[in-house]
Structure formats: structure tokens, C-alpha cells
Amino acid sequence: MTQRTFGVIGLAVMGENLALNVESRGFPIAVYNRTAAKTEKFMAERAQGKDVKAAYSLEEFVQALERPRKILVMVKAGKPVDAVIEQLKPLLEPGDMIIDGGNSLYQDTERRTKDLEATGLGFVGMGVSGGEEGALNGPSLMPGGTSSAYQDLEPILTKIAAQVDDGPCVTYIGPGGAGHYVKMAHNGIEYGDMQLIAEAYDVLKNALGLDHKQLHEVFAEWNTTDELNSFLIEITADIFKYIDPDTNGPLVEMILDAAGQKGTGRWTVVSSLELGVSIPTIYAAVNARVMSSFKDQRVAAAKEITGPVGKYDGDVKAFITKVRDALYCSKMCSYAQGMALLSRASEEFNYNLNLSEVARIWKGGCIIRAGFLDKIKNAFNQNPQLPNLLLAPEFKQTILDRQDGWRDVLAVSNKLGIPVPAFSASLDYFDSYRRDRLPQNLTQAQRDYFGAHTYERLDKPRGEFFHTDWMGLSSQG
């Protein structure tokens, strides 16, 4: 048998699907899994009749690959990735490359890239978005790391990626951990998106009393609009249609309201704090999942702590439109925050990110794919130095035209006691960003009072700092 073009280590669902995707595009593959039984099952079932070679040791696996060897590692992030790399290193030769396709922390990817490049090997940390279906049929791929390794991989990656009107959903992101950083930010935006949709559902259900059939109709209609057409809105509409065979009611209402998380949302929040970038919608989304985990406490508290009761008594159809506007405006703020974080990270870590290209490769394959990503791509294409998406003419005017409905939704939700933390965080972000004066002048005065932290003055050049003996002034008063 001839040598294989590409190798995959790790045959969990994502590894299997990516392997089959590569093979289906005309590239012979070799596969290896630590548990031989998993490899045997894959070969007997999904790989049967395909151009796949099974290996039952890493030595056999490496020998089956043509040079430069291209090895995709699909194992659990963290120590398992390091363990596989250490096992591979003595078996590889200069020019060979390892691709980590898991959700690794970008700092780990930075470390691995430096370590492997020093030995003459290439390392690519590649974000993969699209879930099981995307991995098999065409994901959004975010590869970063050794640029020469990407050049060798490009003919394969451009074939297996999702295809949209302006090309495959893959591009070289940047050096070091750039690929995994962009995937992390993507997941942070995904957290925000999902929480905003959940809040829209909560308001429609509990303020307006819509049933699952009406919810399906609303979300299905929203998915036909330029503003909200997206994968997440599409699957939300589908979810409301699904009837639970055990209860004969909508399955979604039988699912425990405690959401899990795998770390990328939290990593996004931590990085934003370290870089000094405001991403309150994503903070709110992560916090909402944390709050949801206190299910038993919430059930007990609901018996003792009361709030407002009742339904919205106005024009239901008009209010649904306001909820749509609130969702779109909040969504724009969430994406604006994510792109601002990427811009700052690019400066800090010398990634040289092309934000227009980042938006473009998110148009297909990935979880946050949406129609309005084309507008984001165009905004950064027209002005690569755009400081914030809210300043792009089309987005700016959209929010100005719809902010009244957005504010009404928050007012009604607050009055009825329906929590909308991500809607609220998005509006607070918009209102804070659009104001030329915030109350942090008082914060600075307080800091100077108790800690002599100094402050700047409006009537003096920036960078000139002052301190006041506030207690001395108080005694004079």
C-alpha cells in the first residue's frame, strides 16, 4: 500500500469525522487510536471500503505517512495533547508537522509551537468549528502557528473546509497561538449568541405566553430575515417543533435548565480582563450558565422569594418585533465585543489578524455562522482599523433606528421580573460606548482619596497626573 497523505490520531466523533472528510476529498489517510478496539471498530464500520490505513502503534502510523508528515491530533485538550506530542517527537523528522485540532488554550499552543519549531518540526494549533456535521461535511477552520506548515497543509484544508460564495472557510490566522485564540473568541461570541437567544425565548414565553408552536413560527420567520438568519436561530426553530414521546409535549420544556460549559467561554473572559477589553455580553452569558448550575438552590429560593407576576398586556405582534430588534442590536454588541477583543489580542501578541478574513471564514461551517457576518467582513474590509463595529455606518444606523424597541423590551422584562442579563449587558455596553462622559471621574477621586492613586484632569494634557490631600480639604470645609 502506498504511503498516506494525511494522518489522524484520536478516533472520537470529531476525529473520525475529520478523517472521513479528508479521505472523501481524495487524500489517502492513516489513523491511530490509543485503544486498538476503537480503531478496529472504525475500520469495520465507517471506514469500510475507503482509502484508510489503520495503524496499531505510533511507529507504524508514522511510517505509513509520506513526508513531510501531516498529523492531526484529536485528543482531549491539556496534558493528553502534550503526551501525544512527546511520543511523536522522536519518531518525526525536520519538516514534519503536528496539527492540534482540539479546543486547546492558546497559551499552551504558544508554548508547543516554540518547542517544536526549535526542533525543526512544524506545529499548527487549529480551531475547528461546526460540530460533528461540520467536521464531516465542511467545518470552519482557524489554523495558526508555523506558517510554512500551513502552506503545506493548505491544499488539504481548503478542500475539507466549508465552502461559501467567496471561498473556503479557512485562512492562515497568524503565528503561535493565533488560531486557538480566534477559536476561543469565536466560542465566547457563541456563548453570547446562545444566551441572547435564550433570553428572547424566555421573554416570548413568559411575558407574552407564546406556546411551542408559536415560538417555532416566530424563530422560523426570524431566520428568513437578513438580520437574524443564522445557524443558531435555525436550530432553535427546529427545537421548538420536537415533541417528547414520553410526555407528548415539547421536549425542550422537559430539559433540565442547568447549562454546562467546557472552558472556552471562561478563557475568553479571563483574557479580556488581562487585556483590558470590555466584553460584558459574553461575561453575562458565562455567568448565566454558572447561575443556572445552582438548580437546587433556585428551586428552594423560588418558594421563599417572590417577584412580579403577570403578562405583557400590550400589542403582542408589535412586541415580538421589539424582541427581534433587541436580539439583533444585542447580537451586534456581542460581535463588536468579540472583534474588539481580537483586535487587542492581535496587537498584544503580534498576531497581525485580518478581521475581515476572520469574519469571512465564520460565514460557513461554524456554529455562529450567520448572514450578517458578510456585513462584518465588509466593514473591516472597508476600514481595517475600525475601532469598533458599532461605528461602522450600517451597524450604527441600525441600532439608532431600533434602540427604542430594545429599551422597551428591557423595561417590560424588568417590570415582569424576567432576567435578561445579556440583553442588559449589551445595552449597557452601547450606552457606555456612546457617552463622552462616564462617572469614573468619581471613581478616580475615591481612589486618590483612600490610596493616593492620582488622577488626570480634563483641562491638562493627558499623561499628567495629580494628587489631592482630600482629607485636608475636608477638614477645611
Short mmCIF file of N, CA and C in Angstrom, two decimals, residues 38-196:
data_model
loop_
_atom_site.label_atom_id
_atom_site.label_comp_id
_atom_site.label_asym_id
_atom_site.label_seq_id
_atom_site.Cartn_x
_atom_site.Cartn_y
_atom_site.Cartn_z
N LYS A 38 -11.05 0.61 19.33
CA LYS A 38 -11.71 1.75 18.68
C LYS A 38 -11.30 1.82 17.20
N THR A 39 -10.02 1.61 16.95
CA THR A 39 -9.54 1.61 15.56
C THR A 39 -10.20 0.48 14.77
N GLU A 40 -10.27 -0.70 15.36
CA GLU A 40 -10.88 -1.85 14.68
C GLU A 40 -12.34 -1.58 14.35
N LYS A 41 -13.05 -0.99 15.29
CA LYS A 41 -14.47 -0.68 15.07
C LYS A 41 -14.63 0.32 13.93
N PHE A 42 -13.80 1.36 13.93
CA PHE A 42 -13.84 2.37 12.87
C PHE A 42 -13.59 1.74 11.50
N MET A 43 -12.59 0.88 11.42
CA MET A 43 -12.25 0.25 10.15
C MET A 43 -13.35 -0.70 9.68
N ALA A 44 -13.99 -1.37 10.62
CA ALA A 44 -15.02 -2.33 10.25
C ALA A 44 -16.34 -1.67 9.86
N GLU A 45 -16.54 -0.46 10.34
CA GLU A 45 -17.82 0.21 10.10
C GLU A 45 -17.65 1.43 9.19
N ARG A 46 -17.36 2.58 9.72
CA ARG A 46 -17.40 3.82 8.96
C ARG A 46 -16.31 3.91 7.88
N ALA A 47 -15.17 3.26 8.09
CA ALA A 47 -14.07 3.36 7.13
C ALA A 47 -14.06 2.23 6.11
N GLN A 48 -15.02 1.33 6.23
CA GLN A 48 -15.02 0.17 5.33
C GLN A 48 -15.14 0.62 3.87
N GLY A 49 -14.24 0.12 3.03
CA GLY A 49 -14.26 0.44 1.61
C GLY A 49 -13.62 1.77 1.26
N LYS A 50 -13.06 2.46 2.25
CA LYS A 50 -12.45 3.76 1.99
C LYS A 50 -10.93 3.64 2.01
N ASP A 51 -10.27 4.68 1.50
CA ASP A 51 -8.81 4.65 1.37
C ASP A 51 -8.16 5.04 2.70
N VAL A 52 -8.28 4.11 3.66
CA VAL A 52 -7.82 4.35 5.03
C VAL A 52 -6.91 3.20 5.46
N LYS A 53 -5.77 3.55 6.03
CA LYS A 53 -4.88 2.53 6.61
C LYS A 53 -4.92 2.65 8.12
N ALA A 54 -5.18 1.54 8.79
CA ALA A 54 -5.17 1.52 10.25
C ALA A 54 -3.77 1.19 10.75
N ALA A 55 -3.34 1.90 11.79
CA ALA A 55 -2.06 1.61 12.44
C ALA A 55 -2.34 1.29 13.90
N TYR A 56 -1.57 0.36 14.46
CA TYR A 56 -1.81 -0.07 15.83
C TYR A 56 -0.64 0.25 16.75
N SER A 57 0.28 1.03 16.23
CA SER A 57 1.35 1.62 17.05
C SER A 57 1.71 2.95 16.42
N LEU A 58 2.27 3.85 17.21
CA LEU A 58 2.67 5.15 16.65
C LEU A 58 3.79 4.99 15.63
N GLU A 59 4.67 4.02 15.87
CA GLU A 59 5.75 3.78 14.92
C GLU A 59 5.19 3.38 13.55
N GLU A 60 4.24 2.46 13.56
CA GLU A 60 3.61 2.02 12.32
C GLU A 60 2.86 3.18 11.66
N PHE A 61 2.21 3.98 12.48
CA PHE A 61 1.44 5.12 11.98
C PHE A 61 2.36 6.12 11.27
N VAL A 62 3.45 6.50 11.93
CA VAL A 62 4.37 7.48 11.35
C VAL A 62 5.00 6.95 10.06
N GLN A 63 5.35 5.68 10.05
CA GLN A 63 5.99 5.09 8.86
C GLN A 63 5.02 5.02 7.67
N ALA A 64 3.73 5.06 7.95
CA ALA A 64 2.74 4.97 6.87
C ALA A 64 2.54 6.30 6.15
N LEU A 65 3.12 7.39 6.68
CA LEU A 65 2.86 8.73 6.15
C LEU A 65 3.99 9.21 5.24
N GLU A 66 3.61 9.82 4.12
CA GLU A 66 4.60 10.44 3.25
C GLU A 66 5.12 11.72 3.88
N ARG A 67 6.32 12.11 3.48
CA ARG A 67 6.94 13.32 4.02
C ARG A 67 6.67 14.51 3.12
N PRO A 68 6.57 15.73 3.71
CA PRO A 68 6.55 15.97 5.15
C PRO A 68 5.26 15.43 5.77
N ARG A 69 5.40 14.78 6.90
CA ARG A 69 4.25 14.14 7.54
C ARG A 69 3.30 15.19 8.10
N LYS A 70 2.03 14.94 7.88
CA LYS A 70 0.98 15.85 8.34
C LYS A 70 0.09 15.06 9.29
N ILE A 71 0.16 15.38 10.58
CA ILE A 71 -0.51 14.56 11.60
C ILE A 71 -1.49 15.43 12.40
N LEU A 72 -2.75 15.11 12.29
CA LEU A 72 -3.79 15.81 13.04
C LEU A 72 -4.05 15.06 14.34
N VAL A 73 -3.90 15.76 15.46
CA VAL A 73 -4.13 15.18 16.78
C VAL A 73 -5.49 15.63 17.29
N MET A 74 -6.38 14.66 17.53
CA MET A 74 -7.72 14.97 18.01
C MET A 74 -7.97 14.23 19.33
N VAL A 75 -7.26 14.71 20.36
CA VAL A 75 -7.43 14.14 21.70
C VAL A 75 -7.83 15.26 22.66
N LYS A 76 -8.19 14.91 23.86
CA LYS A 76 -8.64 15.89 24.84
C LYS A 76 -7.57 16.94 25.09
N ALA A 77 -8.00 18.21 25.18
CA ALA A 77 -7.05 19.31 25.38
C ALA A 77 -6.33 19.16 26.71
N GLY A 78 -5.12 19.75 26.78
CA GLY A 78 -4.35 19.73 28.01
C GLY A 78 -3.24 18.70 27.97
N LYS A 79 -3.08 17.96 29.07
CA LYS A 79 -1.98 17.01 29.18
C LYS A 79 -2.00 15.91 28.12
N PRO A 80 -3.19 15.42 27.70
CA PRO A 80 -3.17 14.39 26.65
C PRO A 80 -2.50 14.86 25.36
N VAL A 81 -2.67 16.13 24.99
CA VAL A 81 -2.02 16.65 23.79
C VAL A 81 -0.51 16.63 23.97
N ASP A 82 -0.05 17.10 25.14
CA ASP A 82 1.40 17.09 25.41
C ASP A 82 1.95 15.67 25.38
N ALA A 83 1.18 14.72 25.90
CA ALA A 83 1.65 13.33 25.93
C ALA A 83 1.83 12.78 24.52
N VAL A 84 0.87 13.04 23.64
CA VAL A 84 0.97 12.57 22.26
C VAL A 84 2.16 13.23 21.55
N ILE A 85 2.35 14.52 21.77
CA ILE A 85 3.46 15.23 21.14
C ILE A 85 4.80 14.62 21.57
N GLU A 86 4.93 14.37 22.86
CA GLU A 86 6.19 13.80 23.36
C GLU A 86 6.44 12.41 22.78
N GLN A 87 5.38 11.64 22.56
CA GLN A 87 5.54 10.32 21.96
C GLN A 87 5.91 10.41 20.48
N LEU A 88 5.41 11.43 19.80
CA LEU A 88 5.67 11.59 18.37
C LEU A 88 7.05 12.17 18.07
N LYS A 89 7.51 13.07 18.89
CA LYS A 89 8.74 13.83 18.58
C LYS A 89 9.92 12.96 18.16
N PRO A 90 10.25 11.90 18.90
CA PRO A 90 11.42 11.11 18.48
C PRO A 90 11.19 10.32 17.19
N LEU A 91 9.95 10.22 16.73
CA LEU A 91 9.64 9.45 15.53
C LEU A 91 9.61 10.32 14.27
N LEU A 92 9.62 11.64 14.45
CA LEU A 92 9.45 12.55 13.32
C LEU A 92 10.79 13.11 12.85
N GLU A 93 10.77 13.73 11.68
CA GLU A 93 11.96 14.33 11.08
C GLU A 93 11.69 15.80 10.78
N PRO A 94 12.76 16.62 10.66
CA PRO A 94 12.57 18.04 10.37
C PRO A 94 11.65 18.26 9.17
N GLY A 95 10.74 19.21 9.32
CA GLY A 95 9.78 19.50 8.26
C GLY A 95 8.43 18.84 8.49
N ASP A 96 8.40 17.76 9.28
CA ASP A 96 7.12 17.14 9.61
C ASP A 96 6.31 18.09 10.49
N MET A 97 5.01 17.88 10.53
CA MET A 97 4.17 18.82 11.30
C MET A 97 3.09 18.10 12.08
N ILE A 98 2.76 18.69 13.23
CA ILE A 98 1.67 18.21 14.07
C ILE A 98 0.60 19.29 14.10
N ILE A 99 -0.64 18.88 13.94
CA ILE A 99 -1.77 19.81 13.99
C ILE A 99 -2.64 19.44 15.19
N ASP A 100 -2.84 20.38 16.11
CA ASP A 100 -3.74 20.16 17.23
C ASP A 100 -5.10 20.74 16.87
N GLY A 101 -6.08 19.86 16.64
CA GLY A 101 -7.41 20.31 16.23
C GLY A 101 -8.41 20.41 17.36
N GLY A 102 -7.95 20.29 18.60
CA GLY A 102 -8.87 20.39 19.74
C GLY A 102 -9.02 21.81 20.22
N ASN A 103 -9.80 21.97 21.28
CA ASN A 103 -10.01 23.30 21.87
C ASN A 103 -8.94 23.58 22.93
N SER A 104 -7.71 23.72 22.49
CA SER A 104 -6.60 23.96 23.41
C SER A 104 -6.52 25.42 23.81
N LEU A 105 -6.04 25.67 25.01
CA LEU A 105 -5.79 27.02 25.47
C LEU A 105 -4.67 27.62 24.62
N TYR A 106 -4.88 28.84 24.14
CA TYR A 106 -3.92 29.45 23.21
C TYR A 106 -2.52 29.55 23.79
N GLN A 107 -2.41 29.71 25.12
CA GLN A 107 -1.08 29.80 25.73
C GLN A 107 -0.34 28.47 25.64
N ASP A 108 -1.07 27.36 25.74
CA ASP A 108 -0.43 26.06 25.54
C ASP A 108 0.06 25.92 24.10
N THR A 109 -0.72 26.44 23.17
CA THR A 109 -0.34 26.37 21.76
C THR A 109 0.91 27.21 21.49
N GLU A 110 0.98 28.38 22.13
CA GLU A 110 2.18 29.22 22.00
C GLU A 110 3.42 28.42 22.45
N ARG A 111 3.30 27.78 23.59
CA ARG A 111 4.42 27.01 24.14
C ARG A 111 4.80 25.85 23.21
N ARG A 112 3.81 25.12 22.75
CA ARG A 112 4.09 23.96 21.89
C ARG A 112 4.70 24.38 20.56
N THR A 113 4.24 25.50 20.02
CA THR A 113 4.79 25.98 18.75
C THR A 113 6.28 26.29 18.89
N LYS A 114 6.64 27.02 19.94
CA LYS A 114 8.05 27.38 20.16
C LYS A 114 8.90 26.13 20.37
N ASP A 115 8.37 25.20 21.15
CA ASP A 115 9.12 23.98 21.46
C ASP A 115 9.38 23.16 20.20
N LEU A 116 8.36 22.96 19.37
CA LEU A 116 8.51 22.12 18.19
C LEU A 116 9.29 22.81 17.08
N GLU A 117 9.07 24.11 16.91
CA GLU A 117 9.84 24.83 15.88
C GLU A 117 11.33 24.79 16.18
N ALA A 118 11.68 24.78 17.48
CA ALA A 118 13.10 24.72 17.86
C ALA A 118 13.74 23.40 17.46
N THR A 119 12.94 22.38 17.24
CA THR A 119 13.47 21.06 16.85
C THR A 119 13.37 20.83 15.34
N GLY A 120 12.88 21.84 14.60
CA GLY A 120 12.74 21.70 13.16
C GLY A 120 11.40 21.15 12.71
N LEU A 121 10.51 20.93 13.68
CA LEU A 121 9.16 20.45 13.36
C LEU A 121 8.19 21.62 13.26
N GLY A 122 7.12 21.44 12.56
CA GLY A 122 6.09 22.46 12.48
C GLY A 122 4.94 22.13 13.41
N PHE A 123 4.28 23.15 13.92
CA PHE A 123 3.12 22.93 14.79
C PHE A 123 2.02 23.91 14.39
N VAL A 124 0.83 23.38 14.21
CA VAL A 124 -0.33 24.19 13.85
C VAL A 124 -1.41 23.96 14.89
N GLY A 125 -1.78 25.02 15.59
CA GLY A 125 -2.92 24.98 16.51
C GLY A 125 -4.14 25.43 15.72
N MET A 126 -5.06 24.52 15.49
CA MET A 126 -6.17 24.80 14.56
C MET A 126 -7.52 24.71 15.26
N GLY A 127 -8.21 25.84 15.34
CA GLY A 127 -9.59 25.83 15.81
C GLY A 127 -10.47 25.18 14.76
N VAL A 128 -11.38 24.33 15.21
CA VAL A 128 -12.32 23.65 14.32
C VAL A 128 -13.73 23.89 14.86
N SER A 129 -14.57 24.51 14.05
CA SER A 129 -15.95 24.76 14.50
C SER A 129 -16.93 24.19 13.49
N GLY A 130 -18.02 23.67 14.02
CA GLY A 130 -19.07 23.12 13.16
C GLY A 130 -19.68 21.86 13.72
N GLY A 131 -19.13 21.39 14.86
CA GLY A 131 -19.67 20.19 15.46
C GLY A 131 -19.42 18.96 14.61
N GLU A 132 -20.15 17.90 14.91
CA GLU A 132 -19.94 16.62 14.22
C GLU A 132 -20.23 16.74 12.72
N GLU A 133 -21.35 17.39 12.39
CA GLU A 133 -21.74 17.50 10.99
C GLU A 133 -20.74 18.34 10.20
N GLY A 134 -20.28 19.45 10.80
CA GLY A 134 -19.30 20.29 10.13
C GLY A 134 -17.99 19.57 9.90
N ALA A 135 -17.55 18.80 10.92
CA ALA A 135 -16.29 18.07 10.78
C ALA A 135 -16.34 17.11 9.59
N LEU A 136 -17.50 16.51 9.37
CA LEU A 136 -17.64 15.54 8.30
C LEU A 136 -17.82 16.19 6.93
N ASN A 137 -18.61 17.26 6.89
CA ASN A 137 -19.01 17.82 5.60
C ASN A 137 -18.37 19.16 5.25
N GLY A 138 -17.71 19.80 6.23
CA GLY A 138 -17.07 21.08 5.95
C GLY A 138 -17.17 22.03 7.12
N PRO A 139 -16.12 22.08 7.97
CA PRO A 139 -16.12 22.99 9.11
C PRO A 139 -15.50 24.34 8.76
N SER A 140 -15.57 25.25 9.70
CA SER A 140 -14.76 26.47 9.65
C SER A 140 -13.46 26.15 10.36
N LEU A 141 -12.35 26.42 9.71
CA LEU A 141 -11.04 26.06 10.24
C LEU A 141 -10.21 27.31 10.52
N MET A 142 -9.57 27.36 11.69
CA MET A 142 -8.80 28.52 12.12
C MET A 142 -7.39 28.10 12.48
N PRO A 143 -6.53 27.84 11.48
CA PRO A 143 -5.18 27.37 11.76
C PRO A 143 -4.19 28.51 12.01
N GLY A 144 -3.40 28.34 13.05
CA GLY A 144 -2.31 29.27 13.33
C GLY A 144 -1.07 28.49 13.70
N GLY A 145 0.05 29.18 13.85
CA GLY A 145 1.28 28.50 14.22
C GLY A 145 2.34 28.64 13.14
N THR A 146 3.04 27.57 12.83
CA THR A 146 4.15 27.59 11.88
C THR A 146 3.62 27.87 10.47
N SER A 147 4.01 29.02 9.89
CA SER A 147 3.44 29.43 8.61
C SER A 147 3.81 28.48 7.48
N SER A 148 5.03 27.95 7.49
CA SER A 148 5.44 27.02 6.43
C SER A 148 4.64 25.73 6.50
N ALA A 149 4.28 25.32 7.71
CA ALA A 149 3.46 24.12 7.86
C ALA A 149 2.08 24.36 7.27
N TYR A 150 1.54 25.57 7.50
CA TYR A 150 0.22 25.86 6.92
C TYR A 150 0.28 25.80 5.39
N GLN A 151 1.37 26.30 4.82
CA GLN A 151 1.48 26.28 3.36
C GLN A 151 1.42 24.85 2.81
N ASP A 152 2.04 23.91 3.54
CA ASP A 152 1.99 22.51 3.13
C ASP A 152 0.59 21.92 3.31
N LEU A 153 -0.12 22.43 4.32
CA LEU A 153 -1.44 21.90 4.63
C LEU A 153 -2.55 22.53 3.79
N GLU A 154 -2.29 23.70 3.25
CA GLU A 154 -3.34 24.49 2.60
C GLU A 154 -4.12 23.71 1.53
N PRO A 155 -3.47 22.93 0.66
CA PRO A 155 -4.26 22.21 -0.36
C PRO A 155 -5.29 21.26 0.24
N ILE A 156 -4.98 20.70 1.40
CA ILE A 156 -5.94 19.81 2.07
C ILE A 156 -7.01 20.61 2.79
N LEU A 157 -6.59 21.61 3.57
CA LEU A 157 -7.53 22.36 4.40
C LEU A 157 -8.56 23.11 3.56
N THR A 158 -8.12 23.63 2.41
CA THR A 158 -9.08 24.36 1.57
C THR A 158 -10.12 23.44 0.95
N LYS A 159 -9.78 22.14 0.85
CA LYS A 159 -10.73 21.18 0.30
C LYS A 159 -11.73 20.70 1.36
N ILE A 160 -11.27 20.53 2.60
CA ILE A 160 -12.15 19.96 3.63
C ILE A 160 -12.99 21.01 4.34
N ALA A 161 -12.63 22.30 4.20
CA ALA A 161 -13.38 23.36 4.87
C ALA A 161 -14.74 23.60 4.21
N ALA A 162 -15.63 24.22 4.95
CA ALA A 162 -16.91 24.65 4.37
C ALA A 162 -16.64 25.62 3.22
N GLN A 163 -17.49 25.59 2.22
CA GLN A 163 -17.33 26.44 1.04
C GLN A 163 -18.46 27.47 1.01
N VAL A 164 -18.11 28.75 0.88
CA VAL A 164 -19.11 29.80 0.78
C VAL A 164 -18.87 30.59 -0.50
N ASP A 165 -19.67 31.63 -0.73
CA ASP A 165 -19.62 32.34 -2.00
C ASP A 165 -18.27 32.97 -2.30
N ASP A 166 -17.49 33.28 -1.26
CA ASP A 166 -16.20 33.92 -1.51
C ASP A 166 -15.02 33.05 -1.08
N GLY A 167 -15.22 31.73 -1.12
CA GLY A 167 -14.09 30.84 -0.91
C GLY A 167 -14.25 29.88 0.25
N PRO A 168 -13.24 29.03 0.48
CA PRO A 168 -13.29 28.08 1.59
C PRO A 168 -13.17 28.80 2.93
N CYS A 169 -13.81 28.23 3.94
CA CYS A 169 -13.82 28.85 5.27
C CYS A 169 -12.58 28.46 6.06
N VAL A 170 -11.44 28.85 5.52
CA VAL A 170 -10.16 28.63 6.19
C VAL A 170 -9.20 29.68 5.69
N THR A 171 -8.32 30.13 6.57
CA THR A 171 -7.25 31.05 6.21
C THR A 171 -6.16 30.91 7.26
N TYR A 172 -4.93 31.25 6.91
CA TYR A 172 -3.87 31.26 7.92
C TYR A 172 -4.14 32.41 8.88
N ILE A 173 -4.33 32.10 10.16
CA ILE A 173 -4.73 33.11 11.14
C ILE A 173 -3.54 33.95 11.60
N GLY A 174 -2.44 33.29 11.94
CA GLY A 174 -1.28 34.02 12.43
C GLY A 174 -0.35 33.10 13.19
N PRO A 175 0.75 33.62 13.72
CA PRO A 175 1.76 32.78 14.38
C PRO A 175 1.32 32.30 15.76
N GLY A 176 2.11 31.39 16.32
CA GLY A 176 1.90 30.95 17.70
C GLY A 176 0.50 30.42 17.95
N GLY A 177 -0.14 30.98 18.97
CA GLY A 177 -1.47 30.51 19.37
C GLY A 177 -2.61 31.24 18.71
N ALA A 178 -2.35 31.94 17.60
CA ALA A 178 -3.38 32.78 16.98
C ALA A 178 -4.64 31.99 16.61
N GLY A 179 -4.45 30.80 16.05
CA GLY A 179 -5.60 30.02 15.62
C GLY A 179 -6.50 29.63 16.77
N HIS A 180 -5.89 29.17 17.85
CA HIS A 180 -6.70 28.79 19.01
C HIS A 180 -7.24 30.01 19.74
N TYR A 181 -6.55 31.14 19.66
CA TYR A 181 -7.12 32.36 20.27
C TYR A 181 -8.39 32.77 19.53
N VAL A 182 -8.34 32.76 18.21
CA VAL A 182 -9.52 33.13 17.42
C VAL A 182 -10.66 32.15 17.67
N LYS A 183 -10.34 30.85 17.80
CA LYS A 183 -11.39 29.87 18.11
C LYS A 183 -11.98 30.13 19.49
N MET A 184 -11.14 30.50 20.46
CA MET A 184 -11.62 30.83 21.79
C MET A 184 -12.59 32.02 21.75
N ALA A 185 -12.21 33.07 21.02
CA ALA A 185 -13.08 34.24 20.89
C ALA A 185 -14.37 33.87 20.16
N HIS A 186 -14.26 33.03 19.14
CA HIS A 186 -15.44 32.52 18.44
C HIS A 186 -16.40 31.88 19.44
N ASN A 187 -15.85 31.04 20.32
CA ASN A 187 -16.70 30.36 21.30
C ASN A 187 -17.29 31.34 22.31
N GLY A 188 -16.53 32.39 22.65
CA GLY A 188 -17.08 33.42 23.53
C GLY A 188 -18.27 34.11 22.89
N ILE A 189 -18.14 34.45 21.61
CA ILE A 189 -19.27 35.05 20.88
C ILE A 189 -20.43 34.06 20.82
N GLU A 190 -20.11 32.79 20.64
CA GLU A 190 -21.14 31.74 20.62
C GLU A 190 -21.90 31.71 21.94
N TYR A 191 -21.19 31.81 23.07
CA TYR A 191 -21.84 31.88 24.38
C TYR A 191 -22.83 33.05 24.40
N GLY A 192 -22.37 34.22 23.95
CA GLY A 192 -23.24 35.39 23.95
C GLY A 192 -24.46 35.19 23.07
N ASP A 193 -24.24 34.66 21.87
CA ASP A 193 -25.33 34.39 20.93
C ASP A 193 -26.38 33.48 21.55
N MET A 194 -25.94 32.39 22.13
CA MET A 194 -26.86 31.41 22.69
C MET A 194 -27.65 31.98 23.87
N GLN A 195 -26.98 32.78 24.72
CA GLN A 195 -27.67 33.37 25.85
C GLN A 195 -28.70 34.40 25.39
N LEU A 196 -28.36 35.19 24.39
CA LEU A 196 -29.31 36.18 23.87
C LEU A 196 -30.55 35.50 23.30
#
